């Protein structure tokens, strides 16, 4: 057996460990009950710490929402959020006046740059049935030269996000959704212009891998010697990397200097794979701000207090966009 491509392993908790250029990765899976007709849950909120509910009680959380689950208005500076929504809907509103409703396979890439305030609410639109929400949110760092770039957001609709699908001679299917980067000839939509991922040599990729029991997929070597790759096994049983086992609810840093075969065990599996070359600059972070030193963090707080990063043009801190389930994006122009 060849040397293991698994360089390091770790357990998956509420927040998944990341490596440069990634700062943060979280997987939200909430099985919300039926809607109350006002886009909130038709269930008692008694016993929850409303305004800060991460309890997963009964299989779901309100987060910072008070009636509609989600994250009311909050600021960011110095990095990007990439949100990939597999099930359910997210309502985006921001301090620039932009808005969107997206989900069901869509992704949003938001460059905070010099500063933006946004809200991310999870409207529950299904009255008689449940409202499952599943999403990944990934924070991608910005290089020092781009931390004060103009804010920008891009919508990647599900139909525009490529999927590489293969079926072996035993009928076992493997699917790789290319949220960022490329797999073979399949290339994701272009990231925002100031993103680290927009640089030709960044080697940034985000792949969602789904394997039937016993199915496999081959991951090609990275394009650069210093690229790093992390795989998160968040669903199903175990998986083998070139014959070396990774158990469920675990993550691993994978040697990407060579090709690697990923094979599911006796159960279907799902993995999220993050890849990129490191930015390699100092990181100073505090809450919603990620800069290069403490003085810049203090400046971010001072600027936000003075300007509100453009103010908040919405009538509430937690706007939602009506009962029509149609997805849309409205840019500031």
PDB file of C-alpha atoms in Angstrom, residues 104-329:
ATOM      1  CA  UNK A 104     -31.781  25.006  -3.374  1.00  0.00           C
ATOM      2  CA  UNK A 105     -28.291  24.592  -4.794  1.00  0.00           C
ATOM      3  CA  UNK A 106     -27.346  28.264  -5.221  1.00  0.00           C
ATOM      4  CA  UNK A 107     -24.251  29.962  -3.796  1.00  0.00           C
ATOM      5  CA  UNK A 108     -23.472  33.547  -2.866  1.00  0.00           C
ATOM      6  CA  UNK A 109     -19.964  35.010  -2.723  1.00  0.00           C
ATOM      7  CA  UNK A 110     -19.784  38.252  -0.745  1.00  0.00           C
ATOM      8  CA  UNK A 111     -16.636  40.378  -0.561  1.00  0.00           C
ATOM      9  CA  UNK A 112     -16.879  42.519   2.577  1.00  0.00           C
ATOM     10  CA  UNK A 113     -13.768  44.503   1.673  1.00  0.00           C
ATOM     11  CA  UNK A 114     -13.627  47.848   3.444  1.00  0.00           C
ATOM     12  CA  UNK A 115     -16.944  47.188   5.139  1.00  0.00           C
ATOM     13  CA  UNK A 116     -20.501  46.015   4.655  1.00  0.00           C
ATOM     14  CA  UNK A 117     -23.486  45.271   6.875  1.00  0.00           C
ATOM     15  CA  UNK A 118     -25.725  42.408   5.848  1.00  0.00           C
ATOM     16  CA  UNK A 119     -28.430  40.133   7.192  1.00  0.00           C
ATOM     17  CA  UNK A 120     -28.978  36.450   6.404  1.00  0.00           C
ATOM     18  CA  UNK A 121     -32.473  35.300   7.318  1.00  0.00           C
ATOM     19  CA  UNK A 122     -34.001  31.854   6.794  1.00  0.00           C
ATOM     20  CA  UNK A 123     -37.670  32.369   5.830  1.00  0.00           C
ATOM     21  CA  UNK A 124     -39.936  29.363   6.360  1.00  0.00           C
ATOM     22  CA  UNK A 125     -42.390  29.318   3.456  1.00  0.00           C
ATOM     23  CA  UNK A 126     -43.842  25.802   3.588  1.00  0.00           C
ATOM     24  CA  UNK A 127     -47.034  25.954   5.631  1.00  0.00           C
ATOM     25  CA  UNK A 128     -48.105  22.275   5.972  1.00  0.00           C
ATOM     26  CA  UNK A 129     -44.742  20.524   5.807  1.00  0.00           C
ATOM     27  CA  UNK A 130     -41.329  20.978   7.372  1.00  0.00           C
ATOM     28  CA  UNK A 131     -38.719  23.474   6.215  1.00  0.00           C
ATOM     29  CA  UNK A 132     -35.282  21.883   6.162  1.00  0.00           C
ATOM     30  CA  UNK A 133     -32.366  24.294   5.714  1.00  0.00           C
ATOM     31  CA  UNK A 134     -28.876  23.058   4.876  1.00  0.00           C
ATOM     32  CA  UNK A 135     -25.987  25.325   4.037  1.00  0.00           C
ATOM     33  CA  UNK A 136     -22.254  25.721   4.283  1.00  0.00           C
ATOM     34  CA  UNK A 137     -20.717  29.087   5.074  1.00  0.00           C
ATOM     35  CA  UNK A 138     -17.029  29.495   4.363  1.00  0.00           C
ATOM     36  CA  UNK A 139     -14.949  32.561   5.197  1.00  0.00           C
ATOM     37  CA  UNK A 140     -12.123  33.223   2.766  1.00  0.00           C
ATOM     38  CA  UNK A 141      -9.395  35.669   3.737  1.00  0.00           C
ATOM     39  CA  UNK A 142      -8.443  38.648   1.600  1.00  0.00           C
ATOM     40  CA  UNK A 143      -4.866  39.637   0.874  1.00  0.00           C
ATOM     41  CA  UNK A 144      -3.728  42.827   2.619  1.00  0.00           C
ATOM     42  CA  UNK A 145      -3.821  44.678  -0.690  1.00  0.00           C
ATOM     43  CA  UNK A 146      -7.543  43.852  -1.080  1.00  0.00           C
ATOM     44  CA  UNK A 147      -8.863  44.195   2.459  1.00  0.00           C
ATOM     45  CA  UNK A 148     -10.185  47.693   1.733  1.00  0.00           C
ATOM     46  CA  UNK A 149     -11.635  46.818  -1.684  1.00  0.00           C
ATOM     47  CA  UNK A 150     -15.158  47.891  -2.589  1.00  0.00           C
ATOM     48  CA  UNK A 151     -17.811  45.503  -1.239  1.00  0.00           C
ATOM     49  CA  UNK A 152     -19.243  43.179  -3.858  1.00  0.00           C
ATOM     50  CA  UNK A 153     -21.581  40.215  -4.064  1.00  0.00           C
ATOM     51  CA  UNK A 154     -22.095  37.603  -6.753  1.00  0.00           C
ATOM     52  CA  UNK A 155     -24.899  35.077  -7.083  1.00  0.00           C
ATOM     53  CA  UNK A 156     -24.115  31.657  -8.524  1.00  0.00           C
ATOM     54  CA  UNK A 157     -27.425  30.032  -9.445  1.00  0.00           C
ATOM     55  CA  UNK A 158     -27.664  26.263  -9.161  1.00  0.00           C
ATOM     56  CA  UNK A 159     -28.027  25.798 -12.925  1.00  0.00           C
ATOM     57  CA  UNK A 160     -24.714  27.618 -13.452  1.00  0.00           C
ATOM     58  CA  UNK A 161     -22.729  25.606 -10.892  1.00  0.00           C
ATOM     59  CA  UNK A 162     -21.230  22.633 -12.754  1.00  0.00           C
ATOM     60  CA  UNK A 163     -21.573  19.049 -11.591  1.00  0.00           C
ATOM     61  CA  UNK A 164     -19.241  16.281 -12.681  1.00  0.00           C
ATOM     62  CA  UNK A 165     -21.205  13.036 -12.619  1.00  0.00           C
ATOM     63  CA  UNK A 166     -19.834   9.559 -13.287  1.00  0.00           C
ATOM     64  CA  UNK A 167     -21.288   6.049 -13.004  1.00  0.00           C
ATOM     65  CA  UNK A 168     -19.027   3.006 -12.841  1.00  0.00           C
ATOM     66  CA  UNK A 169     -19.685  -0.360 -14.492  1.00  0.00           C
ATOM     67  CA  UNK A 170     -21.582  -1.510 -11.387  1.00  0.00           C
ATOM     68  CA  UNK A 171     -23.948   1.471 -11.513  1.00  0.00           C
ATOM     69  CA  UNK A 172     -22.384   3.312  -8.567  1.00  0.00           C
ATOM     70  CA  UNK A 173     -22.630   7.083  -8.972  1.00  0.00           C
ATOM     71  CA  UNK A 174     -20.149   9.804  -7.978  1.00  0.00           C
ATOM     72  CA  UNK A 175     -21.001  13.519  -8.186  1.00  0.00           C
ATOM     73  CA  UNK A 176     -18.701  16.488  -7.622  1.00  0.00           C
ATOM     74  CA  UNK A 177     -20.383  19.899  -7.442  1.00  0.00           C
ATOM     75  CA  UNK A 178     -17.800  22.520  -8.387  1.00  0.00           C
ATOM     76  CA  UNK A 179     -18.726  25.522  -6.237  1.00  0.00           C
ATOM     77  CA  UNK A 180     -15.313  27.121  -6.829  1.00  0.00           C
ATOM     78  CA  UNK A 181     -12.294  26.217  -8.914  1.00  0.00           C
ATOM     79  CA  UNK A 182     -12.436  23.400 -11.415  1.00  0.00           C
ATOM     80  CA  UNK A 183     -12.560  19.635 -11.859  1.00  0.00           C
ATOM     81  CA  UNK A 184     -11.294  18.555 -15.252  1.00  0.00           C
ATOM     82  CA  UNK A 185     -13.030  20.730 -17.823  1.00  0.00           C
ATOM     83  CA  UNK A 186     -15.778  21.831 -15.410  1.00  0.00           C
ATOM     84  CA  UNK A 187     -15.097  25.312 -14.038  1.00  0.00           C
ATOM     85  CA  UNK A 188     -17.178  27.214 -11.492  1.00  0.00           C
ATOM     86  CA  UNK A 189     -18.420  30.758 -12.178  1.00  0.00           C
ATOM     87  CA  UNK A 190     -15.800  33.461 -11.676  1.00  0.00           C
ATOM     88  CA  UNK A 191     -15.380  34.703  -8.099  1.00  0.00           C
ATOM     89  CA  UNK A 192     -15.600  38.435  -7.254  1.00  0.00           C
ATOM     90  CA  UNK A 193     -12.808  40.573  -8.720  1.00  0.00           C
ATOM     91  CA  UNK A 194     -10.960  41.284  -5.452  1.00  0.00           C
ATOM     92  CA  UNK A 195     -11.182  37.725  -4.162  1.00  0.00           C
ATOM     93  CA  UNK A 196      -8.034  35.742  -3.458  1.00  0.00           C
ATOM     94  CA  UNK A 197      -9.732  33.074  -5.563  1.00  0.00           C
ATOM     95  CA  UNK A 198      -9.789  35.420  -8.569  1.00  0.00           C
ATOM     96  CA  UNK A 199      -5.982  35.262  -8.817  1.00  0.00           C
ATOM     97  CA  UNK A 200      -4.846  32.777 -11.436  1.00  0.00           C
ATOM     98  CA  UNK A 201      -2.285  31.197  -9.120  1.00  0.00           C
ATOM     99  CA  UNK A 202      -4.451  30.941  -5.971  1.00  0.00           C
ATOM    100  CA  UNK A 203      -5.579  27.346  -6.749  1.00  0.00           C
ATOM    101  CA  UNK A 204      -8.751  27.922  -4.707  1.00  0.00           C
ATOM    102  CA  UNK A 205     -11.406  25.223  -5.032  1.00  0.00           C
ATOM    103  CA  UNK A 206     -14.568  24.245  -3.163  1.00  0.00           C
ATOM    104  CA  UNK A 207     -16.011  20.843  -4.072  1.00  0.00           C
ATOM    105  CA  UNK A 208     -19.020  18.998  -2.715  1.00  0.00           C
ATOM    106  CA  UNK A 209     -18.503  15.269  -3.272  1.00  0.00           C
ATOM    107  CA  UNK A 210     -21.333  12.706  -3.093  1.00  0.00           C
ATOM    108  CA  UNK A 211     -20.527   8.981  -3.448  1.00  0.00           C
ATOM    109  CA  UNK A 212     -22.815   5.971  -3.577  1.00  0.00           C
ATOM    110  CA  UNK A 213     -21.722   2.993  -1.452  1.00  0.00           C
ATOM    111  CA  UNK A 214     -18.498   1.678  -2.988  1.00  0.00           C
ATOM    112  CA  UNK A 215     -18.299   4.511  -5.549  1.00  0.00           C
ATOM    113  CA  UNK A 216     -15.078   6.428  -6.055  1.00  0.00           C
ATOM    114  CA  UNK A 217     -13.732   9.617  -7.569  1.00  0.00           C
ATOM    115  CA  UNK A 218     -10.178  10.577  -8.448  1.00  0.00           C
ATOM    116  CA  UNK A 219      -8.881  13.938  -7.243  1.00  0.00           C
ATOM    117  CA  UNK A 220      -6.168  15.349  -9.484  1.00  0.00           C
ATOM    118  CA  UNK A 221      -2.981  16.847  -8.062  1.00  0.00           C
ATOM    119  CA  UNK A 222      -3.083  20.542  -7.239  1.00  0.00           C
ATOM    120  CA  UNK A 223      -1.498  23.014  -9.623  1.00  0.00           C
ATOM    121  CA  UNK A 224       1.123  24.332  -7.181  1.00  0.00           C
ATOM    122  CA  UNK A 225       3.498  22.680  -4.724  1.00  0.00           C
ATOM    123  CA  UNK A 226       2.291  24.779  -1.779  1.00  0.00           C
ATOM    124  CA  UNK A 227      -1.452  24.289  -2.326  1.00  0.00           C
ATOM    125  CA  UNK A 228      -3.239  22.716   0.605  1.00  0.00           C
ATOM    126  CA  UNK A 229      -6.378  20.585   0.567  1.00  0.00           C
ATOM    127  CA  UNK A 230      -8.758  19.731   3.420  1.00  0.00           C
ATOM    128  CA  UNK A 231     -11.620  17.199   3.226  1.00  0.00           C
ATOM    129  CA  UNK A 232     -14.564  17.101   5.634  1.00  0.00           C
ATOM    130  CA  UNK A 233     -16.611  13.882   5.860  1.00  0.00           C
ATOM    131  CA  UNK A 234     -19.924  15.206   7.173  1.00  0.00           C
ATOM    132  CA  UNK A 235     -22.415  12.558   6.068  1.00  0.00           C
ATOM    133  CA  UNK A 236     -22.474   8.773   5.809  1.00  0.00           C
ATOM    134  CA  UNK A 237     -19.983   6.125   6.865  1.00  0.00           C
ATOM    135  CA  UNK A 238     -16.248   5.978   6.295  1.00  0.00           C
ATOM    136  CA  UNK A 239     -14.238   6.818   3.187  1.00  0.00           C
ATOM    137  CA  UNK A 240     -10.878   5.622   1.897  1.00  0.00           C
ATOM    138  CA  UNK A 241      -8.164   7.895   0.525  1.00  0.00           C
ATOM    139  CA  UNK A 242      -5.890   5.657  -1.555  1.00  0.00           C
ATOM    140  CA  UNK A 243      -6.854   2.815   0.758  1.00  0.00           C
ATOM    141  CA  UNK A 244      -6.387   4.797   3.991  1.00  0.00           C
ATOM    142  CA  UNK A 245      -9.505   5.208   6.124  1.00  0.00           C
ATOM    143  CA  UNK A 246     -11.200   8.379   7.326  1.00  0.00           C
ATOM    144  CA  UNK A 247     -14.194   7.867   9.618  1.00  0.00           C
ATOM    145  CA  UNK A 248     -17.473   9.786   9.604  1.00  0.00           C
ATOM    146  CA  UNK A 249     -17.647  13.246  11.185  1.00  0.00           C
ATOM    147  CA  UNK A 250     -13.914  13.673  10.681  1.00  0.00           C
ATOM    148  CA  UNK A 251     -11.758  15.970   8.595  1.00  0.00           C
ATOM    149  CA  UNK A 252      -8.321  15.530   7.127  1.00  0.00           C
ATOM    150  CA  UNK A 253      -5.529  17.518   5.551  1.00  0.00           C
ATOM    151  CA  UNK A 254      -4.810  15.675   2.310  1.00  0.00           C
ATOM    152  CA  UNK A 255      -1.523  15.506   0.406  1.00  0.00           C
ATOM    153  CA  UNK A 256      -2.470  17.085  -2.927  1.00  0.00           C
ATOM    154  CA  UNK A 257       0.929  16.833  -4.577  1.00  0.00           C
ATOM    155  CA  UNK A 258      -0.292  13.624  -6.231  1.00  0.00           C
ATOM    156  CA  UNK A 259      -3.552  12.165  -7.508  1.00  0.00           C
ATOM    157  CA  UNK A 260      -5.733  10.519  -4.904  1.00  0.00           C
ATOM    158  CA  UNK A 261      -8.658   8.111  -5.175  1.00  0.00           C
ATOM    159  CA  UNK A 262     -11.541   8.720  -2.775  1.00  0.00           C
ATOM    160  CA  UNK A 263     -13.745   5.653  -2.275  1.00  0.00           C
ATOM    161  CA  UNK A 264     -16.871   5.262  -0.146  1.00  0.00           C
ATOM    162  CA  UNK A 265     -17.265   2.314   2.198  1.00  0.00           C
ATOM    163  CA  UNK A 266     -20.484   0.338   2.583  1.00  0.00           C
ATOM    164  CA  UNK A 267     -22.556   3.520   3.066  1.00  0.00           C
ATOM    165  CA  UNK A 268     -23.083   6.535   0.841  1.00  0.00           C
ATOM    166  CA  UNK A 269     -20.951   9.503   1.873  1.00  0.00           C
ATOM    167  CA  UNK A 270     -20.750  13.241   1.395  1.00  0.00           C
ATOM    168  CA  UNK A 271     -17.632  15.376   1.709  1.00  0.00           C
ATOM    169  CA  UNK A 272     -16.791  19.046   1.411  1.00  0.00           C
ATOM    170  CA  UNK A 273     -13.308  19.721   0.039  1.00  0.00           C
ATOM    171  CA  UNK A 274     -11.542  23.089   0.412  1.00  0.00           C
ATOM    172  CA  UNK A 275      -8.332  23.820  -1.447  1.00  0.00           C
ATOM    173  CA  UNK A 276      -6.083  26.821  -1.944  1.00  0.00           C
ATOM    174  CA  UNK A 277      -2.636  28.311  -1.773  1.00  0.00           C
ATOM    175  CA  UNK A 278      -2.000  30.180   1.483  1.00  0.00           C
ATOM    176  CA  UNK A 279      -1.980  33.967   1.511  1.00  0.00           C
ATOM    177  CA  UNK A 280       0.796  33.774   4.068  1.00  0.00           C
ATOM    178  CA  UNK A 281       0.158  37.093   5.814  1.00  0.00           C
ATOM    179  CA  UNK A 282      -0.483  37.892   9.496  1.00  0.00           C
ATOM    180  CA  UNK A 283      -4.088  37.506  10.612  1.00  0.00           C
ATOM    181  CA  UNK A 284      -5.700  39.606  13.325  1.00  0.00           C
ATOM    182  CA  UNK A 285      -9.385  38.960  13.911  1.00  0.00           C
ATOM    183  CA  UNK A 286     -12.058  40.043  16.315  1.00  0.00           C
ATOM    184  CA  UNK A 287     -15.645  38.986  15.733  1.00  0.00           C
ATOM    185  CA  UNK A 288     -16.769  40.218  12.314  1.00  0.00           C
ATOM    186  CA  UNK A 289     -13.472  41.859  11.330  1.00  0.00           C
ATOM    187  CA  UNK A 290     -10.367  40.144   9.932  1.00  0.00           C
ATOM    188  CA  UNK A 291      -7.333  42.338   9.291  1.00  0.00           C
ATOM    189  CA  UNK A 292      -3.535  42.040   9.500  1.00  0.00           C
ATOM    190  CA  UNK A 293      -2.858  43.677  12.879  1.00  0.00           C
ATOM    191  CA  UNK A 294      -4.621  44.915  16.004  1.00  0.00           C
ATOM    192  CA  UNK A 295      -4.444  48.568  14.975  1.00  0.00           C
ATOM    193  CA  UNK A 296      -6.446  47.755  11.843  1.00  0.00           C
ATOM    194  CA  UNK A 297      -9.019  45.912  13.948  1.00  0.00           C
ATOM    195  CA  UNK A 298      -9.431  48.978  16.148  1.00  0.00           C
ATOM    196  CA  UNK A 299      -9.744  51.146  13.037  1.00  0.00           C
ATOM    197  CA  UNK A 300     -12.493  48.839  11.765  1.00  0.00           C
ATOM    198  CA  UNK A 301     -14.457  49.335  15.005  1.00  0.00           C
ATOM    199  CA  UNK A 302     -13.903  53.097  14.874  1.00  0.00           C
ATOM    200  CA  UNK A 303     -15.011  53.276  11.236  1.00  0.00           C
ATOM    201  CA  UNK A 304     -18.094  51.183  11.859  1.00  0.00           C
ATOM    202  CA  UNK A 305     -19.119  53.332  14.821  1.00  0.00           C
ATOM    203  CA  UNK A 306     -18.591  56.503  12.779  1.00  0.00           C
ATOM    204  CA  UNK A 307     -20.151  55.446   9.465  1.00  0.00           C
ATOM    205  CA  UNK A 308     -22.146  52.276   9.993  1.00  0.00           C
ATOM    206  CA  UNK A 309     -20.436  51.097   6.785  1.00  0.00           C
ATOM    207  CA  UNK A 310     -23.018  53.061   4.815  1.00  0.00           C
ATOM    208  CA  UNK A 311     -25.974  52.763   7.170  1.00  0.00           C
ATOM    209  CA  UNK A 312     -28.917  50.382   7.038  1.00  0.00           C
ATOM    210  CA  UNK A 313     -31.582  51.178   4.415  1.00  0.00           C
ATOM    211  CA  UNK A 314     -34.050  48.497   5.559  1.00  0.00           C
ATOM    212  CA  UNK A 315     -37.029  49.010   7.916  1.00  0.00           C
ATOM    213  CA  UNK A 316     -35.837  46.302  10.310  1.00  0.00           C
ATOM    214  CA  UNK A 317     -32.637  44.502  11.214  1.00  0.00           C
ATOM    215  CA  UNK A 318     -34.042  41.194   9.926  1.00  0.00           C
ATOM    216  CA  UNK A 319     -35.828  41.852   6.602  1.00  0.00           C
ATOM    217  CA  UNK A 320     -37.376  39.012   4.627  1.00  0.00           C
ATOM    218  CA  UNK A 321     -38.583  39.187   1.075  1.00  0.00           C
ATOM    219  CA  UNK A 322     -42.203  38.049   1.050  1.00  0.00           C
ATOM    220  CA  UNK A 323     -44.060  34.795   0.542  1.00  0.00           C
ATOM    221  CA  UNK A 324     -43.154  34.240  -3.118  1.00  0.00           C
ATOM    222  CA  UNK A 325     -40.584  31.395  -3.163  1.00  0.00           C
ATOM    223  CA  UNK A 326     -38.984  32.623  -6.396  1.00  0.00           C
ATOM    224  CA  UNK A 327     -35.246  33.188  -6.089  1.00  0.00           C
ATOM    225  CA  UNK A 328     -33.825  36.505  -7.249  1.00  0.00           C
ATOM    226  CA  UNK A 329     -30.939  38.941  -6.847  1.00  0.00           C
TER     227      UNK A 329
END
